[in-house]
Short mmCIF file of C-alpha atoms in Angstrom, two decimals:
data_model
loop_
_atom_site.label_atom_id
_atom_site.label_comp_id
_atom_site.label_asym_id
_atom_site.label_seq_id
_atom_site.Cartn_x
_atom_site.Cartn_y
_atom_site.Cartn_z
CA ALA A 1 13.97 13.85 -28.53
CA GLN A 2 18.01 14.86 -28.51
CA LYS A 3 19.53 18.68 -28.42
CA VAL A 4 23.06 19.48 -28.48
CA THR A 5 24.20 22.93 -27.19
CA GLN A 6 27.34 24.67 -28.11
CA ALA A 7 26.85 28.12 -26.80
CA GLN A 8 30.34 29.32 -28.11
CA THR A 9 29.89 30.22 -31.66
CA GLU A 10 33.43 31.43 -32.09
CA ILE A 11 36.43 31.06 -30.12
CA SER A 12 39.77 32.80 -31.22
CA VAL A 13 42.95 31.78 -29.24
CA VAL A 14 46.81 32.32 -29.78
CA GLU A 15 48.69 29.42 -31.04
CA LYS A 16 50.39 27.80 -27.18
CA GLU A 17 47.25 28.68 -25.65
CA ASP A 18 44.83 26.11 -23.81
CA VAL A 19 41.17 25.96 -25.38
CA THR A 20 38.24 24.06 -24.14
CA LEU A 21 35.34 24.13 -26.29
CA ASP A 22 31.75 23.05 -24.34
CA CYS A 23 28.85 20.53 -25.26
CA VAL A 24 25.79 19.98 -23.29
CA TYR A 25 23.44 17.66 -24.42
CA GLU A 26 19.86 16.65 -23.72
CA THR A 27 18.15 13.46 -23.89
CA ARG A 28 15.54 11.06 -22.18
CA ASP A 29 17.58 7.71 -22.87
CA THR A 30 19.83 5.69 -20.01
CA THR A 31 21.86 4.82 -23.10
CA TYR A 32 23.24 7.15 -25.53
CA TYR A 33 26.80 7.92 -27.19
CA LEU A 34 28.53 11.16 -27.72
CA PHE A 35 30.31 12.42 -30.00
CA TRP A 36 32.85 15.25 -31.88
CA TYR A 37 33.98 15.90 -35.01
CA LYS A 38 36.41 18.42 -36.71
CA GLN A 39 35.73 19.62 -39.71
CA PRO A 40 38.80 21.91 -41.25
CA PRO A 41 38.45 25.11 -43.78
CA SER A 42 38.33 22.08 -46.53
CA GLY A 43 35.06 20.71 -45.37
CA GLU A 44 35.22 17.02 -44.58
CA LEU A 45 34.11 16.20 -41.16
CA VAL A 46 36.92 14.37 -39.13
CA PHE A 47 36.14 11.88 -36.27
CA LEU A 48 37.52 12.22 -33.26
CA ILE A 49 35.84 10.82 -30.13
CA ARG A 50 32.69 8.35 -29.52
CA ARG A 51 31.96 8.01 -25.84
CA ASN A 52 29.08 5.66 -24.36
CA SER A 53 26.84 6.90 -21.84
CA PHE A 54 28.19 4.30 -19.33
CA ASP A 55 31.57 5.30 -19.84
CA GLU A 56 32.66 8.46 -17.66
CA GLN A 57 36.03 8.27 -18.00
CA ASN A 58 37.67 11.07 -18.92
CA GLU A 59 40.03 10.14 -21.98
CA ILE A 60 43.78 12.09 -23.46
CA SER A 61 44.36 12.01 -26.98
CA GLY A 62 47.89 13.40 -27.07
CA ARG A 63 47.03 16.73 -26.83
CA TYR A 64 43.19 16.46 -26.97
CA SER A 65 41.36 15.39 -23.66
CA TRP A 66 37.25 14.90 -23.21
CA ASN A 67 35.62 15.66 -20.28
CA PHE A 68 32.36 13.80 -19.68
CA GLN A 69 30.02 14.85 -16.43
CA LYS A 70 26.98 12.80 -16.59
CA SER A 71 25.50 15.07 -13.61
CA THR A 72 25.70 18.30 -15.81
CA SER A 73 24.83 16.27 -19.14
CA SER A 74 28.24 17.83 -20.55
CA PHE A 75 31.19 16.71 -22.91
CA ASN A 76 33.73 19.54 -23.08
CA PHE A 77 36.87 18.96 -25.46
CA THR A 78 40.07 20.66 -24.14
CA ILE A 79 42.88 21.50 -26.43
CA THR A 80 46.39 21.68 -24.83
CA ALA A 81 48.96 23.61 -26.52
CA SER A 82 46.91 24.47 -29.51
CA GLN A 83 48.16 24.77 -32.81
CA VAL A 84 47.49 26.39 -36.40
CA VAL A 85 46.78 23.12 -37.83
CA ASP A 86 44.01 22.84 -34.94
CA SER A 87 41.76 25.90 -36.44
CA ALA A 88 38.78 24.32 -37.44
CA VAL A 89 34.95 24.31 -37.06
CA TYR A 90 34.05 21.54 -34.14
CA PHE A 91 30.80 19.83 -33.76
CA CYS A 92 29.53 17.68 -30.83
CA ALA A 93 26.98 15.01 -31.60
CA VAL A 94 24.58 13.04 -29.44
CA ALA A 95 22.95 10.15 -30.60
CA GLN A 96 19.93 7.41 -28.39
CA GLY A 97 21.48 4.10 -27.99
CA GLY A 98 20.31 1.97 -31.03
CA SER A 99 19.79 4.83 -33.59
CA GLU A 100 21.21 5.21 -36.45
CA LYS A 101 20.82 9.22 -36.22
CA LEU A 102 23.43 11.54 -34.52
CA VAL A 103 22.06 15.46 -33.59
CA PHE A 104 24.47 17.41 -33.88
CA GLY A 105 25.36 20.64 -31.91
CA LYS A 106 25.36 24.43 -34.15
CA GLY A 107 29.47 24.20 -33.98
CA THR A 108 32.26 26.00 -32.51
CA LYS A 109 34.64 27.92 -34.66
CA LEU A 110 38.16 28.21 -33.27
CA THR A 111 40.67 30.16 -35.06
CA VAL A 112 44.41 29.61 -33.28
CA ASN A 113 46.85 32.77 -34.65
CA PRO A 114 50.59 32.32 -34.91
CA SER B 1 40.46 -0.05 -45.02
CA GLN B 2 37.23 1.59 -46.19
CA THR B 3 37.09 4.80 -48.66
CA ILE B 4 34.10 6.78 -48.92
CA HIS B 5 33.99 8.68 -52.06
CA GLN B 6 31.84 11.79 -53.24
CA TRP B 7 31.45 13.51 -56.26
CA PRO B 8 31.59 16.39 -57.80
CA ALA B 9 33.27 18.54 -55.13
CA THR B 10 31.79 21.70 -56.51
CA LEU B 11 28.77 22.26 -58.57
CA VAL B 12 26.81 25.53 -60.00
CA GLN B 13 23.40 24.70 -60.90
CA PRO B 14 20.65 27.38 -62.09
CA VAL B 15 17.15 27.25 -60.58
CA GLY B 16 14.69 24.62 -62.12
CA SER B 17 17.61 22.25 -63.20
CA PRO B 18 17.60 18.89 -62.07
CA LEU B 19 20.49 17.38 -59.26
CA SER B 20 22.06 14.44 -59.02
CA LEU B 21 24.97 13.53 -56.51
CA GLU B 22 26.60 10.58 -56.24
CA CYS B 23 28.36 9.02 -53.14
CA THR B 24 29.74 5.92 -53.22
CA VAL B 25 31.37 3.73 -50.30
CA GLU B 26 34.59 0.98 -50.55
CA GLY B 27 36.00 -1.53 -48.27
CA THR B 28 33.01 -2.37 -46.40
CA SER B 29 29.47 -4.58 -47.19
CA ASN B 30 25.78 -2.72 -45.76
CA PRO B 31 26.53 0.34 -44.61
CA ASN B 32 24.44 2.63 -43.31
CA LEU B 33 24.53 5.60 -45.29
CA TYR B 34 23.63 9.33 -44.66
CA TRP B 35 22.91 12.55 -46.96
CA TYR B 36 23.59 15.89 -44.89
CA ARG B 37 23.55 19.58 -45.85
CA GLN B 38 25.20 22.30 -44.32
CA ALA B 39 24.08 25.90 -44.96
CA ALA B 40 26.10 28.85 -44.73
CA GLY B 41 27.20 29.39 -41.18
CA ARG B 42 25.12 26.60 -39.59
CA GLY B 43 25.12 22.94 -38.46
CA LEU B 44 24.60 19.67 -39.59
CA GLN B 45 20.95 18.93 -41.00
CA LEU B 46 19.98 14.79 -41.94
CA LEU B 47 18.31 14.93 -44.98
CA PHE B 48 18.40 11.08 -45.66
CA TYR B 49 19.68 7.87 -44.50
CA SER B 50 19.51 4.27 -45.65
CA VAL B 51 19.86 0.97 -43.52
CA GLY B 52 19.72 -1.11 -46.74
CA ILE B 53 19.14 -1.42 -50.71
CA GLY B 54 16.16 0.16 -51.70
CA GLN B 55 15.16 1.45 -47.88
CA ILE B 56 15.28 5.45 -47.39
CA SER B 57 14.11 7.22 -44.78
CA SER B 58 13.58 11.02 -45.22
CA GLU B 59 14.28 13.42 -42.36
CA VAL B 60 12.89 16.78 -43.74
CA PRO B 61 10.23 17.54 -46.35
CA GLN B 62 11.58 18.93 -49.37
CA ASN B 63 11.96 19.13 -53.16
CA LEU B 64 15.11 16.39 -52.43
CA SER B 65 14.81 12.30 -52.65
CA ALA B 66 17.21 9.99 -52.37
CA SER B 67 18.07 6.42 -53.36
CA ARG B 68 20.32 3.53 -52.82
CA PRO B 69 20.05 1.62 -55.92
CA GLN B 70 22.76 -0.73 -54.93
CA ASP B 71 24.58 -1.66 -51.77
CA ARG B 72 27.34 0.88 -51.64
CA GLN B 73 25.67 3.64 -53.83
CA PHE B 74 23.93 6.55 -52.32
CA ILE B 75 22.29 9.40 -54.67
CA LEU B 76 20.76 12.20 -53.78
CA SER B 77 18.35 14.13 -56.46
CA SER B 78 16.22 16.93 -56.72
CA LYS B 79 13.48 17.37 -60.11
CA LYS B 80 13.68 21.08 -59.96
CA LEU B 81 16.26 22.92 -57.37
CA LEU B 82 15.32 25.85 -55.63
CA LEU B 83 17.59 28.35 -54.62
CA SER B 84 17.06 27.37 -50.65
CA ASP B 85 18.79 24.08 -51.35
CA SER B 86 22.26 25.92 -52.13
CA GLY B 87 24.67 24.74 -49.47
CA PHE B 88 27.75 22.11 -48.46
CA TYR B 89 26.35 18.41 -48.84
CA LEU B 90 27.71 15.44 -47.16
CA CYS B 91 27.52 12.16 -47.55
CA ALA B 92 28.38 9.58 -44.58
CA TRP B 93 28.89 5.79 -43.92
CA SER B 94 28.61 4.01 -40.53
CA SER B 95 29.09 0.12 -39.90
CA GLY B 96 25.26 -1.79 -39.83
CA MET B 97 25.95 -1.80 -35.61
CA SER B 98 24.11 0.54 -33.78
CA ASN B 99 25.97 3.71 -32.76
CA GLN B 100 29.21 3.41 -34.65
CA PRO B 101 30.85 6.81 -35.93
CA GLN B 102 29.70 7.73 -38.94
CA HIS B 103 32.47 8.40 -41.85
CA PHE B 104 32.04 11.58 -44.14
CA GLY B 105 32.52 12.31 -47.92
CA ASP B 106 34.61 15.53 -48.54
CA GLY B 107 31.67 17.31 -49.40
CA THR B 108 30.24 18.76 -52.41
CA ARG B 109 29.52 22.40 -52.29
CA LEU B 110 26.08 23.21 -54.73
CA SER B 111 25.65 26.77 -55.72
CA ILE B 112 21.91 27.45 -56.90
CA LEU B 113 22.07 30.42 -59.48
#
């Protein structure tokens, strides 16, 4: 069975600071997929990124970057020069290859203060 | 483009009353559909998912049920609500292909009194 651990329950930073959200996953599958979602205060979940287990390239999208380390089973998310609008709960999730189901971590609540 | 609609946005119900939450998807056919519950301050719990009309998989035994009467319609129901059913309910869809991202509706905040 898959499991996702987001050890940081809450993080508080000041605007323009960089912040890294940790995600450690467990799976016995050789093929799996990792996801990050953002849940702003309004409640809906917004998809940010999907990464498959065969692609360890890091990815950058604007101020967002993701570091996938298969050796440590981690898929960390960094926000550079954080902004107040980044305040949200961020969820990491894993899915077994061929499965329709996502297993979510408990989320990290990020507060960016002006 | 695809859109997902979920209603109502908020609902206050007495204990023991019935429940019906509806979710519809537009702009795609034969989607996978999901119902999640998020209790206050907690992560997401998958309740039901469906890969086709009339096909429902239940993840957690409880007094809730789900139905998919049409391809793009997913309904969450209960005959008698419990206090523990309070929470934030999210519907999601993904394409029928494996491991595609799930896209979520705006959610329904359900309070049981």
